[in-house]
Amino acid sequence: MSPFNGKQIFNNARSKLKHSQRLKGIVKALSIRRLGHYRGSGVDSGDALDNDDQSSIDNPVSLAGPSTTMISSSSTDTAASAEETKPKDVVTLSPGYPSKDKAMGLLDLPQELFDSITSYLGHAHIAVLALVNKELMARFMNSCAKLEILEPSEPSPYKVLNAFIKKADSSKTKVRGTFLSLVDYDLQDVVYCYKCKKLHDPFVSFRDRAYAPHKATRCTDWSMEHHMPSRATRKMLRSITKRRIHGAEYRHLLQQVNNTTTTYQKGIMVQVSLRMRYRDDDLILRRQQVVSSIDKSALALWLFGQQLQYPAPSGTATLQLPKVYLMCNHQTWGAAFAPLIQQLVNSLCKETHTGDDPPQHTPACFDSKPLDVSKQEGHLICERLKWLSSDAKLNPMDMPPLLGDVLGCNKCTTDYSIDVVPLPEPFGWGFVLTTWLDLGRLDFCTKWDSHRDARPGREYRRQHAHGDICEKFEGLESRLDHRPQISELNLERMHNYGWSARAASGKDRYITWTSGHSCNPATGWIEDPDPLEEADC
């Protein structure tokens, strides 16, 4: 009988496993998630051992396939039952591995199997895996030494990581950005900025350059013409969402997003307010734009239509009016509500337009004499205001569906509406343009992408884009129940510290003023934030 040679037996078994076609199929079905406990471990096998599904941007979904259970051949008393209940793909390990009383972990696998599993990972995810613990970092450094990324004697693991990322980024695959986005998911106070390519405080964008001299000029998420609110940057919203997911306090940061700006120019007041709320796991923003003219006339109604048609001052606009923000990247207020504007304006035109469809109006077409349509019985604005002030469930008048109706964009997650609302004197009443933006669970999800600069592949196709986001934000059973509400604080801001009383008496009616929140130039924080409402928490 030949002498016992354990090393030769082990090498022969390893060689057979290495060339096994069945084993290759098992490896293909494995993902980077840690293996669940097998039967008899005392832990529910359905419980996830980590939160890999709550990863950052571009985290791949686990490969679909049959579940794989790791068991030990040293369990002799349960071998029969295990044979009857084991799934299709089962690996039986040698007695040298953990017994049935200890869970099989990823690090208990042979190096060959471990390398095969990690070969399905991208470069950024391999670097993140190496940061889990010292043993994984040691395996990573050993592999880097074999690949000759750095000298085998390199003592610093972070230098090895840096060299690994640099070599991977040489192919222009943006590995560094993906890696830093994955790392910042667990960092509450910093966020990766894909504009300046750095990890930094999300409030840096709002700090004065005198206090942040190294702030990159390109560290701005949205242009001035973009429909997304300037205070709702990706870095800010991501920081808040990360804290919420990890169970940390985040409500004080909601107050740093919520803000109101009131501008009065050329007799026209525009108040823009932003409110942020979480509904389930989705982040939703509501922007209200109140537009009202101190002069109630036919000309004032036509100017409102011009604001919707030309929401931002540009070279093509004939009039420089206070800015009104777009509802999304794909539509404009003027196009979406063209029938409503024509119904409000065309009947007030005093000129005759022949051959123009629709009529091309000019300021000369309308009279500037006082004309308050909210006091004309039967006018759609008058009837709408009466219904809003009542408790009636249904509007008795056959109103145009566009006034007060909540519509939606079929290319992004946006709902929008135009309605009227009573206001304090000297305004009396005004139009309110409301937009609800559903940004999804975390940045760079499909909902978020639909609000970035419009490009092919970023659209979010909605099957029934008709008020569901509004219903979720406002807590309504139906979009038909929506009635615009202006907070008491925002109504008080329209008085502008006594200006309204002077304007009502005929003084300072056409001066220009603006009021808004004060931002600390050294920290970027709003120093006088609005209090949170009960529905915000």
Coordinates of C-alpha atoms in Angstrom, one line a residue:
M1 CA 0.0 0.0 0.0
S2 CA 1.4 3.4 -1.0
P3 CA 2.0 5.9 1.8
F4 CA -0.7 8.5 2.5
N5 CA -0.1 11.8 0.8
G6 CA -2.6 14.4 1.8
K7 CA -1.1 17.2 -0.3
Q8 CA -1.4 15.1 -3.5
I9 CA -5.0 14.2 -2.7
F10 CA -5.9 17.9 -2.1
N11 CA -4.2 19.0 -5.4
N12 CA -6.1 16.3 -7.3
A13 CA -9.4 17.4 -5.8
R14 CA -8.7 21.0 -6.5
S15 CA -7.8 20.2 -10.1
K16 CA -11.1 18.4 -10.7
L17 CA -13.1 21.2 -9.1
K18 CA -11.3 23.8 -11.3
H19 CA -12.2 22.0 -14.5
S20 CA -15.8 21.1 -13.5
Q21 CA -18.4 22.5 -15.9
R22 CA -21.0 22.2 -13.2
L23 CA -18.9 24.4 -10.9
K24 CA -18.6 27.0 -13.6
G25 CA -22.3 27.3 -13.7
I26 CA -22.5 27.8 -10.0
V27 CA -19.9 30.5 -10.0
K28 CA -21.8 32.3 -12.8
A29 CA -24.9 32.3 -10.6
L30 CA -23.1 33.8 -7.6
S31 CA -23.2 37.6 -6.9
I32 CA -21.1 39.7 -4.6
R33 CA -23.7 39.6 -1.9
R34 CA -22.5 37.6 1.1
L35 CA -23.9 34.1 1.2
G36 CA -27.0 33.5 3.4
H37 CA -26.9 31.1 6.3
Y38 CA -27.6 27.4 5.5
R39 CA -30.2 25.3 7.3
G40 CA -29.3 24.7 10.9
S41 CA -27.5 27.9 11.5
G42 CA -30.3 29.3 13.6
V43 CA -30.7 32.3 11.3
D44 CA -33.5 32.8 8.8
S45 CA -31.9 32.3 5.4
G46 CA -34.1 34.9 3.8
D47 CA -32.5 37.7 5.9
A48 CA -30.0 39.7 4.0
L49 CA -26.6 39.9 5.7
D50 CA -25.8 43.3 4.4
N51 CA -27.3 46.3 2.5
D52 CA -25.7 45.8 -0.9
D53 CA -29.1 46.6 -2.5
Q54 CA -28.9 50.1 -0.9
S55 CA -25.7 51.0 -2.8
S56 CA -24.8 54.2 -4.6
I57 CA -25.1 55.0 -8.3
D58 CA -24.4 52.5 -11.0
N59 CA -24.5 49.5 -8.6
P60 CA -25.2 46.4 -10.6
V61 CA -28.2 44.3 -9.8
S62 CA -27.4 40.8 -8.7
L63 CA -27.4 38.2 -11.4
A64 CA -30.5 36.2 -11.7
G65 CA -30.2 32.5 -11.1
P66 CA -31.0 29.6 -8.8
S67 CA -30.0 30.0 -5.2
T68 CA -26.9 28.3 -4.0
T69 CA -26.5 26.7 -0.5
M70 CA -23.1 25.9 1.1
I71 CA -23.2 22.9 3.4
S72 CA -20.6 20.8 5.1
S73 CA -20.0 17.1 4.5
S74 CA -19.1 16.7 8.2
S75 CA -22.8 16.8 9.1
T76 CA -23.6 13.1 9.1
D77 CA -26.8 13.1 11.1
T78 CA -28.6 15.4 8.6
A79 CA -27.1 14.1 5.4
A80 CA -30.3 12.3 4.3
S81 CA -32.6 15.2 4.9
A82 CA -30.1 17.5 3.2
E83 CA -30.0 15.2 0.2
E84 CA -33.8 15.4 -0.2
T85 CA -34.1 19.2 0.2
K86 CA -30.9 20.6 -1.3
P87 CA -31.4 22.8 -4.4
K88 CA -30.2 22.1 -7.9
D89 CA -26.7 23.7 -7.4
V90 CA -25.0 22.5 -4.1
V91 CA -21.3 22.5 -3.3
T92 CA -20.2 19.9 -0.8
L93 CA -17.0 21.1 0.9
S94 CA -14.3 19.1 2.6
P95 CA -14.4 18.6 6.4
G96 CA -11.7 21.3 6.8
Y97 CA -14.3 24.0 6.4
P98 CA -16.7 25.4 9.1
S99 CA -19.2 23.0 10.7
K100 CA -22.9 23.2 10.6
D101 CA -22.9 25.5 13.6
K102 CA -20.9 28.2 11.8
A103 CA -22.1 30.1 8.7
M104 CA -20.1 29.8 5.5
G105 CA -18.7 33.2 4.6
L106 CA -17.3 34.7 1.4
L107 CA -13.8 34.7 2.9
D108 CA -13.9 30.9 3.6
L109 CA -13.9 30.2 -0.2
P110 CA -10.7 29.0 -1.8
Q111 CA -8.7 31.8 -3.6
E112 CA -9.5 30.3 -7.0
L113 CA -13.3 30.5 -6.4
F114 CA -13.0 33.9 -4.8
D115 CA -11.1 35.3 -7.9
S116 CA -13.7 33.8 -10.2
I117 CA -16.5 35.5 -8.3
T118 CA -14.9 38.9 -8.2
S119 CA -14.1 38.7 -11.9
Y120 CA -17.7 39.7 -12.5
L121 CA -17.2 43.0 -10.6
G122 CA -16.2 46.3 -12.1
H123 CA -13.0 48.1 -11.2
A124 CA -14.8 50.5 -8.8
H125 CA -16.6 47.8 -7.0
I126 CA -13.4 45.7 -6.6
A127 CA -11.8 48.7 -4.9
V128 CA -14.8 49.1 -2.6
L129 CA -14.7 45.4 -1.7
A130 CA -11.0 45.8 -0.8
L131 CA -11.9 48.4 1.8
V132 CA -14.3 46.1 3.7
N133 CA -11.6 44.6 6.0
K134 CA -7.9 43.8 6.3
E135 CA -8.1 40.3 4.8
L136 CA -9.8 41.5 1.7
M137 CA -7.3 44.4 1.4
A138 CA -4.5 41.8 1.7
R139 CA -6.0 39.7 -1.1
F140 CA -6.4 42.8 -3.2
M141 CA -2.8 43.9 -2.7
N142 CA -1.6 40.4 -3.5
S143 CA -3.6 40.5 -6.8
C144 CA -2.2 43.9 -7.6
A145 CA 1.3 42.6 -7.1
K146 CA 0.7 39.8 -9.5
L147 CA -0.6 42.3 -12.1
E148 CA 2.5 44.4 -11.5
I149 CA 0.4 47.5 -10.7
L150 CA 2.9 48.4 -8.0
E151 CA 6.0 46.9 -6.5
P152 CA 5.2 43.9 -4.2
S153 CA 7.0 45.8 -1.3
E154 CA 4.6 48.8 -1.4
P155 CA 3.4 49.2 2.2
S156 CA 0.5 51.6 1.8
P157 CA -2.8 50.0 0.7
Y158 CA -4.2 53.4 -0.3
K159 CA -1.3 54.0 -2.7
V160 CA -2.2 50.6 -4.2
L161 CA -5.8 51.6 -4.5
N162 CA -4.8 54.9 -6.1
A163 CA -2.6 53.2 -8.6
F164 CA -5.3 50.6 -9.4
I165 CA -7.9 53.3 -10.0
K166 CA -5.5 55.4 -12.2
K167 CA -4.7 52.4 -14.3
A168 CA -8.4 51.5 -14.8
D169 CA -9.2 55.2 -15.6
S170 CA -6.7 55.2 -18.3
S171 CA -9.3 53.6 -20.5
K172 CA -11.7 56.6 -19.8
T173 CA -14.2 54.4 -18.0
K174 CA -14.9 57.0 -15.2
V175 CA -13.9 54.4 -12.5
R176 CA -12.7 57.1 -10.1
G177 CA -16.1 58.9 -10.1
T178 CA -18.0 55.6 -9.6
F179 CA -15.6 54.6 -6.8
L180 CA -16.0 57.9 -4.9
S181 CA -19.8 57.8 -5.3
L182 CA -19.8 54.3 -3.8
V183 CA -17.6 55.4 -0.9
D184 CA -19.5 58.6 -0.2
Y185 CA -22.7 56.6 0.4
D186 CA -21.5 55.8 3.9
L187 CA -20.2 59.3 4.6
Q188 CA -22.9 61.6 5.9
D189 CA -21.1 65.0 5.8
V190 CA -19.5 64.9 2.4
V191 CA -20.7 64.0 -1.1
Y192 CA -19.0 63.3 -4.4
C193 CA -19.4 66.2 -6.9
Y194 CA -19.4 64.9 -10.5
K195 CA -18.8 68.5 -11.6
C196 CA -15.5 69.2 -9.8
K197 CA -14.6 65.5 -9.4
K198 CA -14.1 65.8 -5.6
L199 CA -15.6 64.8 -2.3
H200 CA -16.7 67.9 -0.4
D201 CA -19.3 69.5 1.8
P202 CA -22.6 69.9 -0.1
F203 CA -22.9 73.5 1.2
V204 CA -19.7 74.6 -0.6
S205 CA -21.8 75.6 -3.7
F206 CA -23.6 78.2 -1.6
R207 CA -20.5 79.6 0.2
D208 CA -19.0 82.9 -0.8
R209 CA -15.7 82.6 -2.7
A210 CA -13.9 84.7 -0.1
Y211 CA -14.5 81.9 2.4
A212 CA -14.1 79.1 -0.2
P213 CA -11.2 80.2 -2.5
H214 CA -10.7 76.7 -3.8
K215 CA -14.3 76.3 -4.9
A216 CA -14.5 75.2 -8.5
T217 CA -16.3 77.5 -10.9
R218 CA -17.9 74.5 -12.5
C219 CA -19.3 73.2 -9.2
T220 CA -22.9 74.2 -10.2
D221 CA -25.5 71.6 -10.9
W222 CA -28.1 73.6 -12.7
S223 CA -27.9 76.6 -15.1
M224 CA -30.0 79.7 -14.5
E225 CA -32.5 78.6 -17.2
H226 CA -32.9 75.0 -15.8
H227 CA -36.3 74.0 -14.4
M228 CA -34.7 72.5 -11.3
P229 CA -34.6 74.8 -8.2
S230 CA -31.1 76.2 -7.6
R231 CA -31.1 75.3 -3.9
A232 CA -32.1 71.7 -4.7
T233 CA -28.7 70.6 -5.9
R234 CA -27.8 67.0 -6.4
K235 CA -25.2 67.2 -3.6
M236 CA -27.7 68.6 -1.2
L237 CA -30.5 66.2 -2.0
R238 CA -28.1 63.2 -2.0
S239 CA -26.8 64.2 1.5
I240 CA -30.3 64.4 2.9
T241 CA -31.3 61.1 1.4
K242 CA -28.2 59.3 2.6
R243 CA -28.9 60.5 6.2
R244 CA -32.5 59.4 5.9
I245 CA -31.6 55.9 4.6
H246 CA -29.0 55.4 7.4
G247 CA -31.4 56.5 10.1
A248 CA -29.6 59.8 11.0
E249 CA -31.4 63.1 11.7
Y250 CA -32.1 64.9 8.4
R251 CA -35.1 67.1 8.9
H252 CA -33.0 70.2 9.8
L253 CA -31.5 69.9 6.3
L254 CA -35.0 70.0 4.7
Q255 CA -35.2 73.6 6.0
Q256 CA -32.0 74.3 4.0
V257 CA -33.8 73.3 0.8
N258 CA -37.2 74.9 1.5
N259 CA -37.1 78.6 0.6
T260 CA -39.2 81.5 -0.7
T261 CA -38.2 84.5 -2.8
T262 CA -40.6 87.4 -3.6
T263 CA -39.9 89.8 -6.4
Y264 CA -41.9 92.9 -7.3
Q265 CA -41.0 94.6 -10.6
K266 CA -42.9 96.8 -13.0
G267 CA -46.2 96.4 -11.1
I268 CA -45.9 92.5 -11.2
M269 CA -45.3 90.3 -8.2
V270 CA -43.8 86.8 -8.6
Q271 CA -43.3 84.7 -5.4
V272 CA -41.4 81.4 -5.8
S273 CA -41.6 79.0 -2.9
L274 CA -40.0 75.5 -2.7
R275 CA -41.1 72.6 -0.4
M276 CA -39.5 69.2 -0.1
R277 CA -41.1 66.1 1.2
Y278 CA -40.5 62.3 1.3
R279 CA -43.4 60.1 0.3
D280 CA -42.6 56.4 0.9
D281 CA -39.0 56.3 -0.4
D282 CA -39.4 58.9 -3.1
L283 CA -38.2 62.5 -2.8
I284 CA -40.7 65.0 -4.1
L285 CA -40.4 68.7 -4.6
R286 CA -43.2 71.2 -4.9
R287 CA -42.6 74.6 -6.4
Q288 CA -45.3 77.3 -6.2
Q289 CA -45.1 80.4 -8.4
V290 CA -47.6 83.1 -7.5
V291 CA -48.0 85.7 -10.3
S292 CA -50.1 88.8 -9.7
S293 CA -50.3 92.3 -11.1
I294 CA -51.2 95.3 -9.0
D295 CA -53.1 96.7 -12.0
K296 CA -56.2 94.6 -12.9
S297 CA -56.7 95.2 -16.6
A298 CA -56.9 93.6 -20.0
L299 CA -53.2 94.5 -20.6
A300 CA -52.2 92.8 -17.4
L301 CA -53.9 89.5 -18.5
W302 CA -52.0 89.7 -21.8
L303 CA -48.7 90.3 -20.0
F304 CA -49.3 87.2 -17.9
G305 CA -49.7 85.2 -21.1
Q306 CA -46.4 86.7 -22.3
Q307 CA -44.7 85.5 -19.1
L308 CA -45.9 82.0 -19.8
Q309 CA -44.8 82.1 -23.4
Y310 CA -41.4 83.6 -22.6
P311 CA -40.7 82.3 -19.1
A312 CA -37.1 83.7 -19.0
P313 CA -36.0 87.0 -20.4
S314 CA -34.2 86.5 -23.7
G315 CA -33.3 88.3 -26.9
T316 CA -36.4 87.1 -28.6
A317 CA -38.8 88.5 -26.0
T318 CA -40.2 91.9 -26.7
L319 CA -40.8 92.6 -23.0
Q320 CA -38.5 92.1 -19.9
L321 CA -40.9 90.7 -17.4
P322 CA -40.3 89.0 -14.0
K323 CA -39.0 85.4 -14.5
V324 CA -41.3 82.4 -14.4
Y325 CA -39.6 79.0 -14.2
L326 CA -40.4 76.2 -16.6
M327 CA -42.2 73.1 -15.3
C328 CA -39.8 70.6 -16.9
N329 CA -37.3 70.1 -19.7
H330 CA -40.0 68.9 -22.2
Q331 CA -42.8 71.4 -22.0
T332 CA -43.5 75.1 -21.5
W333 CA -46.4 76.8 -19.7
G334 CA -47.4 78.7 -22.8
A335 CA -47.6 75.6 -25.0
A336 CA -49.4 73.4 -22.4
F337 CA -52.0 76.0 -21.5
A338 CA -52.3 77.8 -24.8
P339 CA -56.2 77.2 -25.0
L340 CA -56.6 78.7 -21.5
I341 CA -54.5 81.8 -22.4
Q342 CA -56.4 82.3 -25.6
Q343 CA -59.7 82.1 -23.8
L344 CA -58.6 84.7 -21.3
V345 CA -57.0 87.1 -23.8
N346 CA -58.7 86.9 -27.2
S347 CA -62.0 88.3 -26.0
L348 CA -60.3 91.4 -24.5
C349 CA -58.5 92.3 -27.7
K350 CA -59.8 95.6 -29.2
E351 CA -58.2 95.1 -32.6
T352 CA -59.4 93.1 -35.6
H353 CA -57.1 90.3 -36.7
T354 CA -57.8 88.8 -40.1
G355 CA -55.9 85.8 -41.4
D356 CA -54.0 85.2 -38.1
D357 CA -54.7 81.9 -36.4
P358 CA -53.9 82.3 -33.6
P359 CA -54.1 86.1 -33.5
Q360 CA -50.7 87.8 -33.1
H361 CA -51.3 90.4 -30.3
T362 CA -49.3 93.4 -29.3
P363 CA -49.6 95.7 -26.3
A364 CA -51.6 98.1 -28.4
C365 CA -54.4 95.5 -28.7
F366 CA -55.3 95.8 -25.0
D367 CA -56.7 98.6 -22.9
S368 CA -54.9 99.5 -19.7
K369 CA -58.0 100.8 -18.0
P370 CA -59.0 99.0 -14.8
L371 CA -60.8 95.7 -15.4
D372 CA -61.0 93.2 -12.6
V373 CA -62.4 90.0 -14.2
S374 CA -62.6 88.4 -10.7
K375 CA -65.7 90.6 -10.1
Q376 CA -67.5 89.8 -13.3
E377 CA -70.2 87.3 -12.7
G378 CA -70.0 84.3 -15.0
H379 CA -66.3 84.9 -15.9
L380 CA -64.3 81.7 -15.4
I381 CA -61.9 83.3 -12.9
C382 CA -64.7 84.8 -10.9
E383 CA -66.5 81.4 -10.7
R384 CA -63.3 79.6 -9.9
L385 CA -62.5 81.9 -7.0
K386 CA -66.0 81.5 -5.6
W387 CA -65.8 77.7 -5.7
L388 CA -62.3 77.7 -4.1
S389 CA -63.7 79.7 -1.2
S390 CA -66.7 77.4 -0.7
D391 CA -66.9 73.9 0.7
A392 CA -68.5 72.5 -2.4
K393 CA -67.1 69.2 -3.6
L394 CA -67.9 69.7 -7.3
N395 CA -67.8 72.9 -9.3
P396 CA -71.3 73.7 -10.4
M397 CA -70.1 75.6 -13.5
D398 CA -68.8 73.9 -16.6
M399 CA -65.2 75.1 -16.2
P400 CA -62.5 74.7 -18.8
P401 CA -60.5 71.6 -17.7
L402 CA -57.2 73.4 -17.9
L403 CA -57.9 75.9 -15.1
G404 CA -57.3 74.1 -11.9
D405 CA -56.7 70.7 -13.5
V406 CA -53.5 68.8 -12.6
L407 CA -51.7 67.6 -15.7
G408 CA -48.5 65.6 -16.1
C409 CA -45.5 65.2 -18.5
N410 CA -45.3 61.8 -20.2
K411 CA -41.5 62.1 -20.6
C412 CA -40.5 62.8 -17.0
T413 CA -41.9 62.6 -13.5
T414 CA -43.5 66.0 -13.3
D415 CA -47.1 67.1 -12.6
Y416 CA -48.2 70.7 -13.0
S417 CA -51.2 73.0 -12.7
I418 CA -52.4 76.6 -13.2
D419 CA -55.0 77.9 -10.9
V420 CA -56.1 81.1 -9.2
V421 CA -55.9 82.0 -5.6
P422 CA -57.1 85.0 -3.4
L423 CA -54.3 87.3 -2.2
P424 CA -54.0 90.2 0.2
E425 CA -54.3 93.8 -1.0
P426 CA -53.2 95.5 -3.1
F427 CA -53.1 92.4 -5.3
G428 CA -56.6 90.9 -4.6
W429 CA -56.0 87.7 -6.5
G430 CA -53.4 86.0 -8.7
F431 CA -52.4 83.0 -10.7
V432 CA -50.5 80.1 -9.0
L433 CA -48.3 77.9 -11.1
T434 CA -47.6 74.6 -9.2
T435 CA -45.1 72.0 -10.2
W436 CA -44.5 68.6 -8.5
L437 CA -41.2 66.9 -9.2
D438 CA -40.7 63.2 -8.3
L439 CA -36.9 62.7 -8.1
G440 CA -37.0 59.0 -7.0
R441 CA -35.2 57.3 -4.2
L442 CA -31.6 58.4 -4.9
D443 CA -29.8 60.5 -7.5
F444 CA -29.1 59.0 -10.9
C445 CA -32.1 56.7 -10.8
T446 CA -34.4 56.7 -13.8
K447 CA -36.7 59.3 -12.2
W448 CA -33.8 61.6 -11.4
D449 CA -32.3 61.3 -14.9
S450 CA -35.5 62.5 -16.4
H451 CA -34.9 65.9 -14.8
R452 CA -31.4 66.3 -16.0
D453 CA -30.5 68.0 -19.2
A454 CA -32.7 66.5 -21.9
R455 CA -30.8 63.7 -23.8
P456 CA -31.8 60.5 -25.5
G457 CA -32.2 57.7 -23.0
R458 CA -33.0 60.0 -20.1
E459 CA -36.8 60.1 -20.6
Y460 CA -39.1 58.4 -18.1
R461 CA -42.2 57.1 -19.9
R462 CA -45.3 57.4 -17.8
Q463 CA -48.3 55.5 -18.8
H464 CA -50.9 57.6 -16.8
A465 CA -49.3 61.0 -16.4
H466 CA -52.3 62.7 -14.8
G467 CA -51.8 63.9 -11.2
D468 CA -50.5 60.9 -9.3
I469 CA -47.4 62.8 -8.1
C470 CA -49.6 65.6 -6.8
E471 CA -51.8 63.2 -5.0
K472 CA -48.8 61.6 -3.3
F473 CA -47.3 64.9 -2.2
E474 CA -50.5 66.5 -1.0
G475 CA -52.0 63.3 0.5
L476 CA -55.1 63.5 -1.7
E477 CA -57.4 60.7 -2.9
S478 CA -57.9 62.4 -6.3
R479 CA -56.2 65.2 -8.2
L480 CA -59.7 66.8 -8.5
D481 CA -59.6 67.5 -4.7
H482 CA -56.5 69.8 -5.1
R483 CA -57.0 73.4 -4.0
P484 CA -53.9 75.6 -4.0
Q485 CA -53.0 77.0 -0.6
I486 CA -50.5 79.8 0.2
S487 CA -49.0 79.6 3.6
E488 CA -49.7 82.4 6.1
L489 CA -45.9 83.2 6.2
N490 CA -45.8 83.6 2.4
L491 CA -48.9 85.8 2.4
E492 CA -47.3 88.0 5.0
R493 CA -44.2 88.3 2.9
M494 CA -46.3 89.9 0.1
H495 CA -46.8 92.9 2.4
N496 CA -43.0 93.6 2.4
Y497 CA -42.9 95.3 5.8
G498 CA -45.6 97.9 5.2
W499 CA -45.2 98.4 1.5
S500 CA -48.7 97.0 0.7
A501 CA -50.4 99.6 2.9
R502 CA -48.5 102.4 1.1
A503 CA -49.3 100.9 -2.3
A504 CA -53.0 100.6 -1.5
S505 CA -53.0 104.3 -0.7
G506 CA -51.4 105.1 -4.1
K507 CA -47.8 105.4 -2.9
D508 CA -44.7 103.5 -4.2
R509 CA -46.9 101.4 -6.5
Y510 CA -44.2 100.8 -9.1
I511 CA -41.0 100.6 -7.1
T512 CA -38.8 97.5 -7.3
W513 CA -38.2 95.3 -4.3
T514 CA -37.1 91.7 -3.6
S515 CA -37.1 89.7 -0.3
G516 CA -35.6 86.3 0.4
H517 CA -33.7 84.3 2.9
S518 CA -30.3 85.3 4.2
C519 CA -27.5 82.9 3.5
N520 CA -24.4 82.8 5.7
P521 CA -21.5 83.5 3.3
A522 CA -19.0 81.5 5.4
T523 CA -21.1 78.3 5.8
G524 CA -23.7 78.5 3.0
W525 CA -26.5 77.7 5.4
I526 CA -29.8 79.6 5.5
E527 CA -29.8 81.6 8.7
D528 CA -33.5 82.2 8.9
P529 CA -35.1 78.9 7.6
D530 CA -38.9 78.5 7.4
P531 CA -40.3 76.1 10.0
L532 CA -41.3 72.7 8.9
E533 CA -45.0 71.9 8.4
E534 CA -46.6 68.8 10.0
A535 CA -46.9 67.2 6.5
D536 CA -43.1 67.6 5.9
C537 CA -42.0 65.1 8.6

